[in-house]
CSV table of C-alpha atoms and ligand atoms in Angstrom, one decimal:
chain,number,residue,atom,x,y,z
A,1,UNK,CA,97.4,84.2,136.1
A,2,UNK,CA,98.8,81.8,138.3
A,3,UNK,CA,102.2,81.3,138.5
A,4,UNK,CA,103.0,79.1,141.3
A,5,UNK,CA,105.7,76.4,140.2
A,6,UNK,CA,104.3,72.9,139.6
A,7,UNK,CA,105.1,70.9,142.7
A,8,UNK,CA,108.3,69.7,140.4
A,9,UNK,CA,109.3,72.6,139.3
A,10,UNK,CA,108.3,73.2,136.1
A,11,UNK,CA,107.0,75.3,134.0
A,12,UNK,CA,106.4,74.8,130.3
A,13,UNK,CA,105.5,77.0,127.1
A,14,UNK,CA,104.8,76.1,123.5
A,15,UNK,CA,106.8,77.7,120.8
A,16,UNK,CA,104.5,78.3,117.6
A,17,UNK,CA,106.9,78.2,114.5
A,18,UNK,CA,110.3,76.6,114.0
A,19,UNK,CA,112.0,79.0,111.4
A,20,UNK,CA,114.9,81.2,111.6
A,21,UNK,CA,113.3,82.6,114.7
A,22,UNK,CA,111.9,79.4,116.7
A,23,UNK,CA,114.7,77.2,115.7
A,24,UNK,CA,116.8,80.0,117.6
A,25,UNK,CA,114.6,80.1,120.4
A,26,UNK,CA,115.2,76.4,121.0
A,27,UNK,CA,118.5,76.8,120.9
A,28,UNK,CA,118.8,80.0,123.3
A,29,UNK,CA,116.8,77.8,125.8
A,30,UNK,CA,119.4,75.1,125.0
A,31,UNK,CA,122.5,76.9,125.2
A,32,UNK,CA,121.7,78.7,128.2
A,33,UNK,CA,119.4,76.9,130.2
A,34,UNK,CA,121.5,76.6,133.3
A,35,UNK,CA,121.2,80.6,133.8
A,36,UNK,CA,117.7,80.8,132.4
A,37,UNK,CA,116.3,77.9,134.4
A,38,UNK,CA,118.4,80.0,137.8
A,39,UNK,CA,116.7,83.3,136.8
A,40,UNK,CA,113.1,81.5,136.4
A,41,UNK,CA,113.5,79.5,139.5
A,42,UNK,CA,112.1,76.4,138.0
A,43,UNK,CA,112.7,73.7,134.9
A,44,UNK,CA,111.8,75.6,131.8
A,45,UNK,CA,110.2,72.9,129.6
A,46,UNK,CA,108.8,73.5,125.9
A,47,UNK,CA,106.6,71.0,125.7
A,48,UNK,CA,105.2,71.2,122.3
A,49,UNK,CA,106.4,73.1,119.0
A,50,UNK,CA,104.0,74.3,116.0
A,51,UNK,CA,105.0,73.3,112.9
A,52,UNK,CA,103.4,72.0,109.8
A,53,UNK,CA,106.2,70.5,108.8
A,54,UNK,CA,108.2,67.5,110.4
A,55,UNK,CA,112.1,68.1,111.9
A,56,UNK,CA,113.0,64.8,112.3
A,57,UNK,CA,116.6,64.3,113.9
A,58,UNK,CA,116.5,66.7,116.5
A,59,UNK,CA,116.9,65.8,120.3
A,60,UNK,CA,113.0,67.5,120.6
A,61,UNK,CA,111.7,66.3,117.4
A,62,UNK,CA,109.3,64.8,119.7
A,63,UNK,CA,107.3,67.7,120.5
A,64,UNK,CA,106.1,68.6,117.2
A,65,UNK,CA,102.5,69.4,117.0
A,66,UNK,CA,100.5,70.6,113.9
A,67,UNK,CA,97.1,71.1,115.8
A,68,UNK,CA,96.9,74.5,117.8
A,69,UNK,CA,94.1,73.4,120.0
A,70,UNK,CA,96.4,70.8,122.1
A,71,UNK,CA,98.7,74.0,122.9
A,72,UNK,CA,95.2,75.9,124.2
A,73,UNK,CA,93.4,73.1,125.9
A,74,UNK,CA,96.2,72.2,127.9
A,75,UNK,CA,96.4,73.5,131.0
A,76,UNK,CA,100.2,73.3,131.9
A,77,UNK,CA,101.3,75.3,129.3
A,78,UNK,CA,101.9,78.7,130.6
A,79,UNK,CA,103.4,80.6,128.2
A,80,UNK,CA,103.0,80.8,124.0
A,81,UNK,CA,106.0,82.3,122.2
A,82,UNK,CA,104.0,82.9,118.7
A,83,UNK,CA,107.2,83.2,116.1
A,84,UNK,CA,105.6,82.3,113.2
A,85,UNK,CA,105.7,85.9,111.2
A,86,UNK,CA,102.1,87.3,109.5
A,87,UNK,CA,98.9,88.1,110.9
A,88,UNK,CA,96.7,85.0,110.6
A,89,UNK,CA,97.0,82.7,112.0
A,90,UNK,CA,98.8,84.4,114.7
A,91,UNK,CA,96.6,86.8,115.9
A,92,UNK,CA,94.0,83.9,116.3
A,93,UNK,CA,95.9,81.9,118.3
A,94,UNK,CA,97.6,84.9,120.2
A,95,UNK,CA,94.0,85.9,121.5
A,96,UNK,CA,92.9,82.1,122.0
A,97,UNK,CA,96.0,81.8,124.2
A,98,UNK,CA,95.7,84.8,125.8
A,99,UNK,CA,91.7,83.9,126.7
A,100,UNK,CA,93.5,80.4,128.3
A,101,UNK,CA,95.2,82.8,130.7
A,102,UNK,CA,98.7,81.9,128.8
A,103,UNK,CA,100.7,84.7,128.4
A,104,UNK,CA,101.9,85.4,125.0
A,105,UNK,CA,105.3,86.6,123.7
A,106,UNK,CA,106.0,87.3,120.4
A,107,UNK,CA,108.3,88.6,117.6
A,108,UNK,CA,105.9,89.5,115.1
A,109,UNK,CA,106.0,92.9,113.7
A,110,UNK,CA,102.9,93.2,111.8
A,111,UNK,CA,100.7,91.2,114.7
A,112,UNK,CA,101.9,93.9,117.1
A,113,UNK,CA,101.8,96.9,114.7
A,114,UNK,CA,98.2,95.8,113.6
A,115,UNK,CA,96.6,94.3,117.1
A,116,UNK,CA,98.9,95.3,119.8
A,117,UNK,CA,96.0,97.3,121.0
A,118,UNK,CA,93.2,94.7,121.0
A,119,UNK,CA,96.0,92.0,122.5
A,120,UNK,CA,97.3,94.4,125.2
A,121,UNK,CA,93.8,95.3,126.2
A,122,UNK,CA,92.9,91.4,126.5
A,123,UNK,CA,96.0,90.5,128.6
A,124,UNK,CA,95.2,93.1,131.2
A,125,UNK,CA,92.1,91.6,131.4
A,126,UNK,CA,93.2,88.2,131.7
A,127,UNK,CA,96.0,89.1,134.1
A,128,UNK,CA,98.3,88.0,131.5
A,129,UNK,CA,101.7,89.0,129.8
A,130,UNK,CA,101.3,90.4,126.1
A,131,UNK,CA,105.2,91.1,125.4
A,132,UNK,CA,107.2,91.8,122.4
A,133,UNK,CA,110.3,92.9,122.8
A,134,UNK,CA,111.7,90.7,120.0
A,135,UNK,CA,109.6,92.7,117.7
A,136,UNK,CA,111.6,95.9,117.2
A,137,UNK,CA,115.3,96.3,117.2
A,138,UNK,CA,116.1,92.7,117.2
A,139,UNK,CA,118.3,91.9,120.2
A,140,UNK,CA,117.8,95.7,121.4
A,141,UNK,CA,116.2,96.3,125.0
A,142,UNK,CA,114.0,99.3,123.6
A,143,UNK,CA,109.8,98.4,124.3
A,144,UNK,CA,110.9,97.3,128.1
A,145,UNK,CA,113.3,100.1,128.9
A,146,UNK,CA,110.9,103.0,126.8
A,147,UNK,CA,107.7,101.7,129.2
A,148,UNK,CA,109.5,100.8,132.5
A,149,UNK,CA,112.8,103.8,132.4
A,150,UNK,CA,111.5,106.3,130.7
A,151,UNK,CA,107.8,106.4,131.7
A,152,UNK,CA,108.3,109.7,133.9
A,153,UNK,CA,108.9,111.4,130.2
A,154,UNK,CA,106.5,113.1,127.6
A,155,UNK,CA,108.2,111.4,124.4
A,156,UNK,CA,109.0,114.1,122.1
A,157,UNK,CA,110.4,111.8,119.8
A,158,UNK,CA,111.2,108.3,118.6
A,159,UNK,CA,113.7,108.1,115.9
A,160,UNK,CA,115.5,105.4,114.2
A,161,UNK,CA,117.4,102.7,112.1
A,162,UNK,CA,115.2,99.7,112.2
A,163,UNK,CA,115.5,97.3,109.7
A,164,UNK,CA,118.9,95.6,109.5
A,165,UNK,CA,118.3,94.2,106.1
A,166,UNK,CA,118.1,97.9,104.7
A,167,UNK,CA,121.0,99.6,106.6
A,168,UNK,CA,122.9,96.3,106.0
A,169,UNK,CA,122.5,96.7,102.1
A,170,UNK,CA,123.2,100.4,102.5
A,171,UNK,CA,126.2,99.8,104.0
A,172,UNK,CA,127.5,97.2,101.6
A,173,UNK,CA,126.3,99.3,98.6
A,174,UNK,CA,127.4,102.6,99.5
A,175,UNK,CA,130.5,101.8,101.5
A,176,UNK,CA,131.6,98.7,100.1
A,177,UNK,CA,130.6,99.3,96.0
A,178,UNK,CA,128.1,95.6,96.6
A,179,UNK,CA,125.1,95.8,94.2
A,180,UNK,CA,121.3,95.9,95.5
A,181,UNK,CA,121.2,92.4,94.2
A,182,UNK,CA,124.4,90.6,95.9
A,183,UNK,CA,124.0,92.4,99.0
A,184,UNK,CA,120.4,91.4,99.3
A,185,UNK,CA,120.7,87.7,98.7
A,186,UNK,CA,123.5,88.0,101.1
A,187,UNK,CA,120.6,89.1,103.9
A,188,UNK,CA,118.8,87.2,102.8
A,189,UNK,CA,121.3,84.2,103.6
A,190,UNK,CA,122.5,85.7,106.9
A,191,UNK,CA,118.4,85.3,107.9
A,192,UNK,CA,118.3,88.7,108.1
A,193,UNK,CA,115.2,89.7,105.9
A,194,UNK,CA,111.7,88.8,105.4
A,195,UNK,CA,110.9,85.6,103.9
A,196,UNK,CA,109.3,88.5,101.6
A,197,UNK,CA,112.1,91.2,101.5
A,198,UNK,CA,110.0,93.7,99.9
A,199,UNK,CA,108.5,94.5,103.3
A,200,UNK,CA,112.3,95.5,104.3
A,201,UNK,CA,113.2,97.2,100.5
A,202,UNK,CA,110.1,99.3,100.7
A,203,UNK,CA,110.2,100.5,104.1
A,204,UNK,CA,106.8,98.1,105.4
A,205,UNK,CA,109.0,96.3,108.3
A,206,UNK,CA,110.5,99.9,109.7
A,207,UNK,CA,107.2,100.7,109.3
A,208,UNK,CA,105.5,98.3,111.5
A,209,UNK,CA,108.3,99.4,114.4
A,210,UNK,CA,108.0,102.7,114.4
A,211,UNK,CA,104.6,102.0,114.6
A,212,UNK,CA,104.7,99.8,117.7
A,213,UNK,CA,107.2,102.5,119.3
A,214,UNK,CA,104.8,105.0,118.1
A,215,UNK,CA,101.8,103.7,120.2
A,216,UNK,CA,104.1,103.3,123.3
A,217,UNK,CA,105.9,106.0,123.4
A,218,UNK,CA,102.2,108.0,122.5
A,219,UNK,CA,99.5,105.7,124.0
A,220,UNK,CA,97.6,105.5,121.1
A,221,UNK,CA,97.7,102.5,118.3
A,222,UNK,CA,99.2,104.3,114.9
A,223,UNK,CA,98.4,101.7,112.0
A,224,UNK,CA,101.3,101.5,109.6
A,225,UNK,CA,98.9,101.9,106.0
A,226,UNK,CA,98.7,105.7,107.8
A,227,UNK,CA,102.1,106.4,107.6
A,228,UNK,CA,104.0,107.7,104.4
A,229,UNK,CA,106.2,104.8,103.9
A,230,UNK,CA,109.1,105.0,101.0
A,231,UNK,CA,111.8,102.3,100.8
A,232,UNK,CA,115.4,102.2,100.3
A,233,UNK,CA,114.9,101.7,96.0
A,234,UNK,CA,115.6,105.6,95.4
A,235,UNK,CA,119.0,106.0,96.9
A,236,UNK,CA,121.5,106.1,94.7
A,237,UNK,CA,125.5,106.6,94.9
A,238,UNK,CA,125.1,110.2,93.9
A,239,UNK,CA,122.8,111.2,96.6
A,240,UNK,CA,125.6,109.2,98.6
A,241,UNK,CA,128.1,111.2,97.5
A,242,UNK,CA,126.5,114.2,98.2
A,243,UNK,CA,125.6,113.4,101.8
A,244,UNK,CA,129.2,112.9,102.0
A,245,UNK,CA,130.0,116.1,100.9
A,246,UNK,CA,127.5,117.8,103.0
A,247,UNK,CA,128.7,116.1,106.0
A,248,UNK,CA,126.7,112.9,106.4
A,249,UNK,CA,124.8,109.8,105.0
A,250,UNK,CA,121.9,108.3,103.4
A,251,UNK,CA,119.8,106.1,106.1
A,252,UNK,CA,116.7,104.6,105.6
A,253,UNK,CA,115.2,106.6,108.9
A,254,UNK,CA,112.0,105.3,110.8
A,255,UNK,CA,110.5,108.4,113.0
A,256,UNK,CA,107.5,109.9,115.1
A,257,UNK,CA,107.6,113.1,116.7
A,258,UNK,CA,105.4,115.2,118.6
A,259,UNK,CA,104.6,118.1,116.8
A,260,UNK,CA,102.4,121.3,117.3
A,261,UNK,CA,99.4,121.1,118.9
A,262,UNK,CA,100.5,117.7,120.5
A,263,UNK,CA,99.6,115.9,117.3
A,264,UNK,CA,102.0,113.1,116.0
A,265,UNK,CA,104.4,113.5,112.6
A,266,UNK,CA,104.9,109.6,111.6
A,267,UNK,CA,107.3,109.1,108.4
A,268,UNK,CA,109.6,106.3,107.1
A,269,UNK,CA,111.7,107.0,104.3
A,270,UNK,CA,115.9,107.6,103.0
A,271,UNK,CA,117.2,110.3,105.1
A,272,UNK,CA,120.5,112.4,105.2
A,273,UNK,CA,121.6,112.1,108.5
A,274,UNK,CA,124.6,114.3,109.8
A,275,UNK,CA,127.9,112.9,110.9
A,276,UNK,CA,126.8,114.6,114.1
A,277,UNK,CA,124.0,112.3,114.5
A,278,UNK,CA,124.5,109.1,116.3
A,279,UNK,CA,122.6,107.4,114.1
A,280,UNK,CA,125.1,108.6,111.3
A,281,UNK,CA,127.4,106.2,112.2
A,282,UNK,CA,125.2,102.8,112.6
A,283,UNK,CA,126.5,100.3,109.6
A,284,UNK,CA,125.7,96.3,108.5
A,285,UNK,CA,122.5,95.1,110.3
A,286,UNK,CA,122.6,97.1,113.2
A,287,UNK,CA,119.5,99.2,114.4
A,288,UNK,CA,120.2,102.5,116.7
A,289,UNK,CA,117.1,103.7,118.5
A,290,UNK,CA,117.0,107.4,119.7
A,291,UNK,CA,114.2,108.3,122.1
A,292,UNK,CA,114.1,112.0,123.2
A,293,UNK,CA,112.3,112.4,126.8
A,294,UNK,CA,111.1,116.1,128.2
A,295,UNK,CA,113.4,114.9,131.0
A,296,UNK,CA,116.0,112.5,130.0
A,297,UNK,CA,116.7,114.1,126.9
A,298,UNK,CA,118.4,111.6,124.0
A,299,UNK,CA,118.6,107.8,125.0
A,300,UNK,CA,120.3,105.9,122.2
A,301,UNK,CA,119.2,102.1,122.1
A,302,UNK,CA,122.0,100.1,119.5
A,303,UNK,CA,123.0,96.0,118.9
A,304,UNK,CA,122.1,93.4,116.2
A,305,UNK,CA,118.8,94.3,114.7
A,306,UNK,CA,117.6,91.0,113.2
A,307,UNK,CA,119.0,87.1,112.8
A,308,UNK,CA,118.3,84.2,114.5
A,309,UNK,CA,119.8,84.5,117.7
A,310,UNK,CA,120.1,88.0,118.5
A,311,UNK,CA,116.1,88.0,118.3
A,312,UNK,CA,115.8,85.0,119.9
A,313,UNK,CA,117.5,86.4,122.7
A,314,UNK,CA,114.4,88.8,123.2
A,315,UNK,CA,112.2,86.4,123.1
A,316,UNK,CA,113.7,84.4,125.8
A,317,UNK,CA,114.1,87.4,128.1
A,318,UNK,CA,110.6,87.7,127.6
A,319,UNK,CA,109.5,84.0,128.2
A,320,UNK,CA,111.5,84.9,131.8
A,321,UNK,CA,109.8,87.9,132.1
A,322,UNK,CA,106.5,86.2,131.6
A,323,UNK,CA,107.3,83.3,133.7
A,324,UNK,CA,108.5,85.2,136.5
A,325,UNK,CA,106.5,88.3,136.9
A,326,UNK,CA,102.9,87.8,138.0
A,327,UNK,CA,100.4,90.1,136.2
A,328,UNK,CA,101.3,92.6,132.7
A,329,UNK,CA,103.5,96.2,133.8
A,330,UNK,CA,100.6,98.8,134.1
A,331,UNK,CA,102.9,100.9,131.6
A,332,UNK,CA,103.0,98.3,129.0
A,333,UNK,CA,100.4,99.2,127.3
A,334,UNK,CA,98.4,101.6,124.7
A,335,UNK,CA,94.0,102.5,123.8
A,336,UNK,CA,92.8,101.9,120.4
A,337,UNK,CA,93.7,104.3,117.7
A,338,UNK,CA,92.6,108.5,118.1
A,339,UNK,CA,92.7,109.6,114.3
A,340,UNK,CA,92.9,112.8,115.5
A,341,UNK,CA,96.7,112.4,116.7
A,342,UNK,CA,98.0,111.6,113.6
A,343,UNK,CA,99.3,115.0,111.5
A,344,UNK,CA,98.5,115.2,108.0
A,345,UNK,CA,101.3,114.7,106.2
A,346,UNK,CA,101.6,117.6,104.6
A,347,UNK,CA,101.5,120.0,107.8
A,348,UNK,CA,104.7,117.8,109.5
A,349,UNK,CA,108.0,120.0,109.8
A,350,UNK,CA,110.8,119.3,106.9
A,351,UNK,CA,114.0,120.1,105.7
A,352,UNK,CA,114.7,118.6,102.2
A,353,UNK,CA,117.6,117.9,100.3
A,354,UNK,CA,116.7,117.7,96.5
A,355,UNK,CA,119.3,116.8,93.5
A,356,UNK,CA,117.9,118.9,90.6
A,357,UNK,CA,117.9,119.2,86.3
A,358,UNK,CA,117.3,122.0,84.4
A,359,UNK,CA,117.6,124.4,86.4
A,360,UNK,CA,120.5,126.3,87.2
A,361,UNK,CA,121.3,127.7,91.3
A,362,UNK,CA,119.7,131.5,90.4
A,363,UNK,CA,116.9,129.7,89.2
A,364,UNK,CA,116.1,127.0,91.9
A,365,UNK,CA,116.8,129.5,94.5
A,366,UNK,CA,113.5,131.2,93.4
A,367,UNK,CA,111.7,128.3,94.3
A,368,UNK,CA,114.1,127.2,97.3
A,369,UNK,CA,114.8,130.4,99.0
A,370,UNK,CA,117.4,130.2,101.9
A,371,UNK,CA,118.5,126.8,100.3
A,372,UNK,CA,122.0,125.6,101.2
A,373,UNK,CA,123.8,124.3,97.8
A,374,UNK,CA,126.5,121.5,97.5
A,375,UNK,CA,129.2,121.8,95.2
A,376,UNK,CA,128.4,119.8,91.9
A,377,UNK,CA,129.5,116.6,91.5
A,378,UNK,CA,128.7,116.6,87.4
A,379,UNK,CA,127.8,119.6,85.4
A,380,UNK,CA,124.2,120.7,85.2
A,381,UNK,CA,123.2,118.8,88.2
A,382,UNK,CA,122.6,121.0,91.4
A,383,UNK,CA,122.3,119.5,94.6
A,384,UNK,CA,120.6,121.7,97.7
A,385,UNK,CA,119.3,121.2,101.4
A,386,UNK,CA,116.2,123.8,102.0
A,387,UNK,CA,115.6,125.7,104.7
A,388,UNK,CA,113.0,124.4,107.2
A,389,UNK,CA,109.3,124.3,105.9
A,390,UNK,CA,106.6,122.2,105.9
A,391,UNK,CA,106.4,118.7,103.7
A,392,UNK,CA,103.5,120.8,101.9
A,393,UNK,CA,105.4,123.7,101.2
A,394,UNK,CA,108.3,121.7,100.0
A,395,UNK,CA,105.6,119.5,97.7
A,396,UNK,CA,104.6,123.7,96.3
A,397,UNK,CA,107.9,124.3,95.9
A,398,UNK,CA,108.5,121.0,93.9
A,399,UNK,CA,105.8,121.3,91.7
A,400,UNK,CA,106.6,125.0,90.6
A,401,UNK,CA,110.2,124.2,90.0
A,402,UNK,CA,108.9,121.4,88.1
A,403,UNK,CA,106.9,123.8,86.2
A,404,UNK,CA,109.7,125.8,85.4
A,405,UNK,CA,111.5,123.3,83.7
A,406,UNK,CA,113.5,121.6,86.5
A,407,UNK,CA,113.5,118.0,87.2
A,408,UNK,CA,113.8,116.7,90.7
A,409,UNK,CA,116.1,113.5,90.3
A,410,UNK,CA,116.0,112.8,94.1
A,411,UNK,CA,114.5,114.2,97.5
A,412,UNK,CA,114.9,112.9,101.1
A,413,UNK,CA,114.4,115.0,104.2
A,414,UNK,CA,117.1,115.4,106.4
A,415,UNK,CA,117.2,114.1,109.9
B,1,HSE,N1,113.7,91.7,108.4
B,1,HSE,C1,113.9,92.3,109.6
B,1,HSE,C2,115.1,93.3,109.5
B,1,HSE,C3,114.1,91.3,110.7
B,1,HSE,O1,115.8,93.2,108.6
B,1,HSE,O2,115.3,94.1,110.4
B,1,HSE,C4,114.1,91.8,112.1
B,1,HSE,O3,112.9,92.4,112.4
């Protein structure tokens, strides 16, 4: 790509979408232009906007375009920032820019989670940027310092909080006595979920990050319908209370780890994290990313995990990035998918913690042996964490207890 500056000094990009995330974009650029414009060396233009609709009123209401094609035909547009959330049409007009020779930054979870590969693979061939900071962890530096810091490391493992809507109705349900209901319309209002939340309730959004830190950290693509995905819809206060009384709390945890044999454990689903965890302590919509290097050891990655200007503040570090530095990082970058890497489920290493009917301690700890058991918070209700096993053996040991006459009211792993 060329990035020589225009003989005025300017360079311009298109921004594709003006929602929660463009509109924030626009105003990052705004706010901050005198220290952008100093770090890119040059005028930093956006010379045309996406948008069906129209915004009128706005000092660029100008630049509104509803035709994709006058963004890819012309040829002063260097960069793309493609905000608009879903797969189509954003992957189309991702790879169209990226044939152009535009660079292409985005925020867009499920593009990356479900094309990251094929995009990467076409920017290195075009000499382009395919970046994406924006799309995990919100405002968090995580995809640049994982590929640029840590890239002398095996990654053992990538665990973390990653969807601010979750933790933040977590926090205000089981800290602050808020139901599901209030404190999800209040994400909702704060910009902080999807425009469909159920991708954040059922775990699909955490999902599609781990997945993206997945392939980094691994350097293969791991497609989030792979992964065993459960959402935030089965905590309840109980198992609250108990992880309280065992020493920590209930997180909707996001994680891939290397396991035996170099294969990869992927899993998204309520954990009970202990207080000695630093991920214990992350509340509202914060995410905390942990990364654990053969080297480095833990690296803890924490800020604002979603809203409008804490992403768009990824974004715009990324239109520098791409504006600045000629030709994608070699390290940015992972092959196509290698089914082989994925463990099966039911092989990954697991610690449970179950909340149990019907059976009484003598008789769970038949089917639980070595369990660790909380004191009872009502009468007839036991509440254990297993020993370690396998997610298969704890399935066995479900289904026999079941058999028995016991019935399983909750079960998370434990982190
Ligand atoms: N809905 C997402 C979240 C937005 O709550 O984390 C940021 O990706």
């Amino acid at each position: 790509m060329d990035f020589q500056m225009g003989c005025d000094g300017l360079k311009q990009i298109a921004v594709l979408g003006h929602g929660v995330v463009g509109s924030g974009v626009m105003e990052v650029l705004e706010k901050n232009r005198g220290l952008i414009e100093k770090r890119v060396g040059s005028q930093v233009e956006v010379r045309y906007i996406l948008d069906r609709r129209q915004f009128p009123g706005l000092p660029y209401s100008g630049r509104f375009v509803t035709d994709f094609g006058v963004i890819r035909d012309d040829p002063a547009v260097e960069a793309v920032v493609e905000v608009l959330g879903g797969l189509e049409p954003a992957f189309s007009y991702a790879r169209e820019s990226l044939l152009a020779g535009k660079s292409v930054i985005t925020s867009n979870k499920e593009l990356v989670a479900q094309k990251g590969d094929v995009l990467l693979a076409l920017a290195r061939e075009k000499g382009a940027h395919f970046l994406f900071e924006a799309s995990v962890g919100g405002a968090i530096p995580v995809i640049e310092p994982m590929h640029r810091c840590l890239d002398a490391n095996r990654i053992q493992q990538v665990a973390g909080i990653l969807n601010g809507t979750t933790n933040f109705i977590l926090t205000k349900m089981l800290r602050e006595g808020c139901t599901f209901q209030d404190a999800l319309e209040l994400a909702q209002r704060l910009g902080y979920a999807e425009r469909d939340p159920s991708a954040d309730v059922e775990g699909l959004d955490a999902c599609r990050k781990i997945c993206i830190l997945a392939s980094l950290a691994f350097g293969s693509h791991f497609y989030p319908e792979d992964v065993p995905t459960r959402g935030i819809a089965g905590v309840k206060p109980r198992d609250a209370a108990y992880a309280a009384r065992w020493g920590g709390a209930v997180k909707l945890i996001a994680r891939a780890r290397r396991a035996a044999g170099g294969r990869v454990a992927l899993e998204v689903s309520p954990m009970l994290v202990p207080a000695s965890s630093l991920l214990w302590g992350v509340g509202d919509v914060n995410n905390a990313v942990q990364v654990t290097g053969d080297m480095a050891g833990d690296v803890i990655f924490y800020g604002r995990g979603a809203g409008k200007l804490p992403t768009a503040s990824a974004v715009v570090s990324d239109v520098i990035t791409a504006l600045t530095q000629e030709g994608p990082a070699p390290s940015l970058f992972w092959g196509p998918a290698d089914p082989g890497l994925l463990l099966p489920p039911s092989e990954a290493p697991c610690q449970g913690y179950f909340r149990v009917t019907g059976l009484d301690r003598e008789g769970l700890e038949l089917f639980f042996p070595g369990a660790f058991f909380l004191e009872p918070l009502e009468q007839g209700e036991e509440a254990l964490i297993t020993a370690p096993a396998t997610q298969g053996e704890l399935d066995a040991a479900q289904r026999a207890a079941e058999a028995a006459g016991g019935r399983v009211l909750s079960r998370f792993p434990v982190l």
